């Protein structure tokens, strides 16, 4: 990964931060995107720099194409265009379908799916020209199995899997691989405030009998970007302790 440029969206905390740190351990230049949490992004930057790599933070709402453009322009100016893109930014707005507002459906699709489309579109031209690119989309177990109260989120993540496979087919000849990771229940701010009964129901559905850590997902991302995965494209790798088989 030495001298590779990596953009990680939504990297001010949680899984995105862990992905930045794992890529920093490999010597990559790190572009840390966030939308609101500048302080969190700065902490991620410090963690990367302590590992001896260069890192920048860039504020951009990836759901907006013009802001995603600013993210790529900042990467280009600091390091050159990215070799690796991790579409990690994501939100939830859970509710039963009967109670789900149109706004909450649209917002989740805009960030999780459209945001990944925006960044992928901005990444592929230079990757195609360079005949090298690694795109990793952070989907979810819920995109594979559905979940009560998450029609918007599950649809966004299932859509992301469709996006992954389509772009993988389009770009495989140019040595650009596109894969998805489907995390199960990972202990981050996203899952912190779920009620205890939901957490214990989740735990009982995990054969490994433990919740995942952000590092479990980050290590899979580094694997998919590394030489060992050169011939892997269009795949969905579950990182879920066996939750979905
Ligand atoms: P998290 O702790 O809530 O972090 C989400 C990150 O996304 C934050 O840094 C947030 O930054 C950023 N973000 C949100 N909207 C954004 C936007 N419009 N533009 C740019 N950044 C934005 O969540 P996490 O658990 O680390 O989740 C990371 C990814 O893994 C998500 O795609 C999530 O769906 C997926 N995932 C998580 C789990 C889990 O159990 N935790 C399971 C499966 C999949 P700001 O605060 O600056 O907005």
CSV table of C-alpha atoms and ligand atoms in Angstrom, one decimal:
chain,number,residue,atom,x,y,z
A,1,UNK,CA,0.0,0.0,0.0
A,2,UNK,CA,3.1,2.2,0.2
A,3,UNK,CA,2.3,5.4,-1.8
A,4,UNK,CA,-1.2,4.4,-2.5
A,5,UNK,CA,-3.9,7.1,-1.9
A,6,UNK,CA,-7.0,6.0,0.0
A,7,UNK,CA,-10.2,7.9,0.4
A,8,UNK,CA,-12.4,6.7,3.2
A,9,UNK,CA,-15.8,8.4,3.5
A,10,UNK,CA,-17.4,8.9,6.9
A,11,UNK,CA,-14.1,8.4,8.7
A,12,UNK,CA,-14.5,10.6,11.8
A,13,UNK,CA,-15.4,7.6,14.0
A,14,UNK,CA,-16.4,4.0,14.1
A,15,UNK,CA,-15.7,1.6,11.2
A,16,UNK,CA,-14.4,4.5,8.9
A,17,UNK,CA,-11.8,5.5,11.5
A,18,UNK,CA,-10.6,1.9,12.0
A,19,UNK,CA,-10.3,1.5,8.2
A,20,UNK,CA,-8.1,4.6,8.0
A,21,UNK,CA,-5.9,3.3,10.8
A,22,UNK,CA,-5.5,-0.2,9.2
A,23,UNK,CA,-4.5,1.5,5.8
A,24,UNK,CA,-2.1,3.8,7.7
A,25,UNK,CA,-0.4,0.7,9.2
A,26,UNK,CA,0.2,-0.3,5.5
A,27,UNK,CA,1.8,3.0,4.7
A,28,UNK,CA,-0.9,4.5,2.5
A,29,UNK,CA,-1.7,8.3,2.2
A,30,UNK,CA,-5.1,8.7,3.9
A,31,UNK,CA,-8.0,11.1,3.0
A,32,UNK,CA,-10.4,11.2,5.9
A,33,UNK,CA,-13.9,12.4,4.9
A,34,UNK,CA,-16.6,13.5,7.3
A,35,UNK,CA,-19.7,15.6,7.1
A,36,UNK,CA,-20.1,17.3,10.5
A,37,UNK,CA,-17.7,15.8,13.0
A,38,UNK,CA,-14.5,17.8,12.4
A,39,UNK,CA,-13.2,16.9,15.8
A,40,UNK,CA,-13.6,13.2,15.2
A,41,UNK,CA,-11.9,13.5,11.8
A,42,UNK,CA,-9.0,15.3,13.5
A,43,UNK,CA,-8.6,12.4,16.0
A,44,UNK,CA,-8.5,9.9,13.1
A,45,UNK,CA,-5.9,12.1,11.4
A,46,UNK,CA,-3.7,12.1,14.5
A,47,UNK,CA,-4.0,8.3,14.8
A,48,UNK,CA,-2.8,7.9,11.2
A,49,UNK,CA,0.0,10.4,11.5
A,50,UNK,CA,1.3,8.7,14.6
A,51,UNK,CA,1.8,5.6,12.3
A,52,UNK,CA,4.1,7.8,10.1
A,53,UNK,CA,1.8,8.4,7.1
A,54,UNK,CA,0.4,11.6,5.6
A,55,UNK,CA,-3.3,12.3,6.2
A,56,UNK,CA,-5.8,15.0,5.5
A,57,UNK,CA,-9.3,15.7,6.6
A,58,UNK,CA,-12.0,16.9,4.1
A,59,UNK,CA,-15.5,18.0,5.1
A,60,UNK,CA,-18.0,16.9,2.4
A,61,UNK,CA,-21.6,15.6,2.4
A,62,UNK,CA,-21.1,12.7,0.0
A,63,UNK,CA,-24.8,12.7,-0.8
A,64,UNK,CA,-24.3,15.9,-2.7
A,65,UNK,CA,-22.4,15.4,-6.0
A,66,UNK,CA,-20.7,18.9,-5.8
A,67,UNK,CA,-19.4,18.2,-2.3
A,68,UNK,CA,-18.1,14.8,-3.3
A,69,UNK,CA,-16.3,16.6,-6.1
A,70,UNK,CA,-14.6,18.8,-3.5
A,71,UNK,CA,-13.5,15.6,-1.7
A,72,UNK,CA,-11.8,14.2,-4.8
A,73,UNK,CA,-10.3,17.6,-5.7
A,74,UNK,CA,-8.7,17.8,-2.2
A,75,UNK,CA,-7.3,14.3,-2.5
A,76,UNK,CA,-5.9,15.2,-6.0
A,77,UNK,CA,-4.3,18.3,-4.7
A,78,UNK,CA,-2.7,16.7,-1.6
A,79,UNK,CA,-1.6,13.3,-3.0
A,80,UNK,CA,-3.0,12.7,-6.6
A,81,UNK,CA,-6.2,10.8,-7.4
A,82,UNK,CA,-7.1,7.9,-5.2
A,83,UNK,CA,-6.0,4.3,-6.0
A,84,UNK,CA,-8.4,3.0,-3.3
A,85,UNK,CA,-11.9,4.2,-2.4
A,86,UNK,CA,-13.8,3.0,0.6
A,87,UNK,CA,-17.5,4.0,0.6
A,88,UNK,CA,-18.2,3.8,4.3
A,89,UNK,CA,-20.4,6.8,5.1
A,90,UNK,CA,-23.8,5.6,6.3
A,91,UNK,CA,-26.7,6.6,8.4
A,92,UNK,CA,-29.8,4.9,9.8
A,93,UNK,CA,-33.3,6.3,10.3
A,94,UNK,CA,-35.1,3.2,11.6
A,95,UNK,CA,-38.9,2.8,11.8
A,96,UNK,CA,-41.6,0.3,10.8
A,97,UNK,CA,-42.6,0.9,7.2
A,98,UNK,CA,-46.1,2.0,8.3
A,99,UNK,CA,-44.5,4.8,10.3
A,100,UNK,CA,-41.5,5.6,8.1
A,101,UNK,CA,-41.7,9.1,6.6
A,102,UNK,CA,-40.8,9.7,3.0
A,103,UNK,CA,-38.0,12.1,4.2
A,104,UNK,CA,-36.4,9.3,6.3
A,105,UNK,CA,-36.6,6.9,3.3
A,106,UNK,CA,-35.1,9.4,0.9
A,107,UNK,CA,-32.3,10.6,3.3
A,108,UNK,CA,-31.0,7.1,4.0
A,109,UNK,CA,-31.0,6.3,0.3
A,110,UNK,CA,-29.3,9.6,-0.5
A,111,UNK,CA,-26.4,9.1,1.9
A,112,UNK,CA,-25.9,5.3,1.8
A,113,UNK,CA,-26.5,4.6,-1.9
A,114,UNK,CA,-26.3,7.9,-3.8
A,115,UNK,CA,-23.3,9.0,-1.8
A,116,UNK,CA,-21.5,5.8,-2.9
A,117,UNK,CA,-22.6,6.3,-6.5
A,118,UNK,CA,-21.2,9.9,-6.4
A,119,UNK,CA,-17.8,8.9,-5.1
A,120,UNK,CA,-17.6,5.8,-7.3
A,121,UNK,CA,-18.4,7.9,-10.4
A,122,UNK,CA,-15.7,10.4,-9.4
A,123,UNK,CA,-13.1,7.7,-8.8
A,124,UNK,CA,-13.4,5.4,-11.8
A,125,UNK,CA,-12.1,7.6,-14.6
A,126,UNK,CA,-8.6,8.0,-13.2
A,127,UNK,CA,-8.6,4.4,-12.0
A,128,UNK,CA,-9.5,3.2,-15.5
A,129,UNK,CA,-6.7,5.3,-17.0
A,130,UNK,CA,-4.2,4.0,-14.5
A,131,UNK,CA,-5.4,0.4,-15.0
A,132,UNK,CA,-5.5,0.1,-11.2
A,133,UNK,CA,-8.2,0.7,-8.7
A,134,UNK,CA,-9.8,-0.9,-5.6
A,135,UNK,CA,-13.3,0.1,-4.6
A,136,UNK,CA,-14.8,-1.2,-1.4
A,137,UNK,CA,-18.4,-0.6,-0.4
A,138,UNK,CA,-19.5,-1.0,3.2
A,139,UNK,CA,-22.9,-2.7,2.8
A,140,UNK,CA,-24.6,-4.6,5.7
A,141,UNK,CA,-25.9,-8.0,6.6
A,142,UNK,CA,-29.3,-6.2,6.5
A,143,UNK,CA,-28.9,-5.7,2.8
A,144,UNK,CA,-28.7,-9.4,2.4
A,145,UNK,CA,-31.4,-10.5,4.8
A,146,UNK,CA,-33.7,-7.5,5.4
A,147,UNK,CA,-34.6,-6.4,8.9
A,148,UNK,CA,-37.7,-5.2,10.7
A,149,UNK,CA,-37.7,-1.4,11.1
A,150,UNK,CA,-35.0,-0.9,8.5
A,151,UNK,CA,-36.7,-0.9,5.1
A,152,UNK,CA,-34.9,2.2,4.0
A,153,UNK,CA,-31.5,1.1,5.3
A,154,UNK,CA,-31.9,-2.5,3.9
A,155,UNK,CA,-32.9,-1.1,0.5
A,156,UNK,CA,-29.9,1.2,0.5
A,157,UNK,CA,-27.5,-1.6,1.3
A,158,UNK,CA,-29.1,-4.1,-1.1
A,159,UNK,CA,-28.9,-1.3,-3.7
A,160,UNK,CA,-25.2,-0.8,-2.9
A,161,UNK,CA,-24.6,-4.5,-3.5
A,162,UNK,CA,-26.2,-4.2,-6.9
A,163,UNK,CA,-24.0,-1.1,-7.6
A,164,UNK,CA,-21.0,-3.1,-6.5
A,165,UNK,CA,-21.7,-6.0,-8.9
A,166,UNK,CA,-22.6,-3.8,-11.9
A,167,UNK,CA,-19.5,-1.6,-11.6
A,168,UNK,CA,-17.3,-4.6,-11.0
A,169,UNK,CA,-18.5,-6.1,-14.3
A,170,UNK,CA,-17.9,-2.7,-16.1
A,171,UNK,CA,-14.4,-2.2,-14.8
A,172,UNK,CA,-12.8,-5.7,-14.3
A,173,UNK,CA,-10.9,-5.5,-17.6
A,174,UNK,CA,-9.2,-2.4,-16.5
A,175,UNK,CA,-7.9,-4.0,-13.3
A,176,UNK,CA,-10.4,-2.1,-11.1
A,177,UNK,CA,-12.0,-4.4,-8.6
A,178,UNK,CA,-15.2,-3.5,-6.8
A,179,UNK,CA,-16.3,-5.5,-3.8
A,180,UNK,CA,-18.6,-5.1,-0.8
A,181,UNK,CA,-18.2,-5.9,2.8
A,182,UNK,CA,-21.4,-6.9,4.7
A,183,UNK,CA,-20.7,-6.3,8.4
A,184,UNK,CA,-23.1,-7.9,10.9
A,185,UNK,CA,-23.5,-6.2,14.3
A,186,UNK,CA,-20.4,-4.1,15.0
A,187,UNK,CA,-20.0,-2.1,18.2
A,188,UNK,CA,-19.9,1.5,17.2
A,189,UNK,CA,-22.0,4.7,17.8
A,190,UNK,CA,-24.5,3.4,15.2
A,191,UNK,CA,-25.4,0.4,17.5
A,192,UNK,CA,-24.6,1.9,20.9
A,193,UNK,CA,-28.0,3.1,21.8
A,194,UNK,CA,-30.1,0.1,20.6
A,195,UNK,CA,-32.2,-1.3,23.5
A,196,UNK,CA,-30.7,-4.1,25.5
A,197,UNK,CA,-33.4,-6.6,24.4
A,198,UNK,CA,-32.5,-5.9,20.7
A,199,UNK,CA,-28.8,-6.4,21.5
A,200,UNK,CA,-29.4,-9.7,23.2
A,201,UNK,CA,-31.7,-10.9,20.4
A,202,UNK,CA,-28.9,-10.0,17.9
A,203,UNK,CA,-26.3,-11.8,20.0
A,204,UNK,CA,-28.3,-15.0,20.1
A,205,UNK,CA,-28.3,-14.9,16.2
A,206,UNK,CA,-24.5,-14.7,16.0
A,207,UNK,CA,-22.8,-18.1,15.9
A,208,UNK,CA,-19.5,-16.6,17.1
A,209,UNK,CA,-21.4,-15.4,20.2
A,210,UNK,CA,-19.8,-12.0,20.2
A,211,UNK,CA,-20.4,-8.6,18.6
A,212,UNK,CA,-17.9,-7.5,15.9
A,213,UNK,CA,-15.4,-4.7,16.3
A,214,UNK,CA,-14.6,-2.0,13.8
A,215,UNK,CA,-11.2,-3.5,13.3
A,216,UNK,CA,-12.8,-6.8,12.1
A,217,UNK,CA,-14.3,-4.8,9.2
A,218,UNK,CA,-11.1,-2.7,8.6
A,219,UNK,CA,-8.9,-5.8,8.2
A,220,UNK,CA,-11.3,-7.2,5.5
A,221,UNK,CA,-11.1,-3.8,3.7
A,222,UNK,CA,-7.3,-3.9,3.7
A,223,UNK,CA,-7.4,-7.5,2.4
A,224,UNK,CA,-9.7,-6.6,-0.5
A,225,UNK,CA,-7.4,-3.7,-1.4
A,226,UNK,CA,-4.2,-5.8,-1.2
A,227,UNK,CA,-2.4,-8.1,-3.6
A,228,UNK,CA,-3.9,-11.2,-2.1
A,229,UNK,CA,-7.3,-10.1,-3.5
A,230,UNK,CA,-6.2,-9.1,-7.0
A,231,UNK,CA,-8.5,-11.7,-8.6
A,232,UNK,CA,-11.5,-11.0,-6.4
A,233,UNK,CA,-14.2,-8.7,-7.8
A,234,UNK,CA,-18.0,-8.3,-7.5
A,235,UNK,CA,-18.1,-10.2,-4.2
A,236,UNK,CA,-19.8,-9.5,-1.0
A,237,UNK,CA,-17.7,-10.6,2.0
A,238,UNK,CA,-19.7,-11.0,5.2
A,239,UNK,CA,-17.9,-10.0,8.4
A,240,UNK,CA,-20.6,-11.0,10.8
A,241,UNK,CA,-19.4,-13.9,13.0
A,242,UNK,CA,-21.6,-16.2,10.9
A,243,UNK,CA,-24.8,-14.2,11.4
A,244,UNK,CA,-25.8,-14.6,7.7
A,245,UNK,CA,-24.9,-17.8,5.8
B,1,LIG,P1,-21.1,5.6,12.7
B,1,LIG,O1,-20.3,5.4,13.9
B,1,LIG,O2,-22.5,6.2,12.9
B,1,LIG,O3,-20.3,6.5,11.7
B,1,LIG,C1,-20.9,6.9,10.5
B,1,LIG,C2,-20.0,7.9,9.8
B,1,LIG,O4,-20.6,8.3,8.6
B,1,LIG,C3,-19.7,9.1,10.6
B,1,LIG,O5,-18.3,9.4,10.6
B,1,LIG,C4,-20.5,10.2,9.9
B,1,LIG,O6,-19.8,11.5,9.9
B,1,LIG,C5,-20.4,9.7,8.5
B,1,LIG,N1,-21.4,10.3,7.6
B,1,LIG,C6,-22.8,10.3,7.8
B,1,LIG,N2,-23.4,10.9,6.8
B,1,LIG,C7,-22.4,11.4,6.0
B,1,LIG,C8,-22.4,12.1,4.8
B,1,LIG,N3,-23.6,12.5,4.2
B,1,LIG,N4,-21.3,12.4,4.2
B,1,LIG,C9,-20.1,12.0,4.7
B,1,LIG,N5,-20.0,11.3,5.9
B,1,LIG,C10,-21.2,11.0,6.5
B,1,LIG,O7,-21.4,4.3,11.9
B,1,LIG,P2,-20.5,2.9,11.8
B,1,LIG,O8,-21.1,1.9,12.6
B,1,LIG,O9,-19.0,3.2,11.9
B,1,LIG,O10,-20.9,2.6,10.2
B,1,LIG,C11,-20.0,2.8,9.1
B,1,LIG,C12,-20.6,2.0,7.9
B,1,LIG,O11,-20.8,0.6,8.3
B,1,LIG,C13,-22.0,2.5,7.6
B,1,LIG,O12,-22.1,2.5,6.2
B,1,LIG,C14,-22.9,1.5,8.2
B,1,LIG,O13,-24.1,1.4,7.5
B,1,LIG,C15,-22.1,0.3,8.0
B,1,LIG,N6,-22.5,-0.8,8.9
B,1,LIG,C16,-22.4,-0.7,10.3
B,1,LIG,C17,-22.8,-1.7,11.1
B,1,LIG,C18,-22.7,-1.7,12.6
B,1,LIG,O14,-23.2,-2.6,13.2
B,1,LIG,N7,-22.1,-0.6,13.2
B,1,LIG,C19,-23.2,-2.9,10.5
B,1,LIG,C20,-23.3,-3.0,9.1
B,1,LIG,C21,-22.9,-2.0,8.3
B,1,LIG,P3,-20.5,12.8,10.5
B,1,LIG,O15,-20.8,12.6,11.9
B,1,LIG,O16,-19.4,13.8,10.3
B,1,LIG,O17,-21.7,13.0,9.7
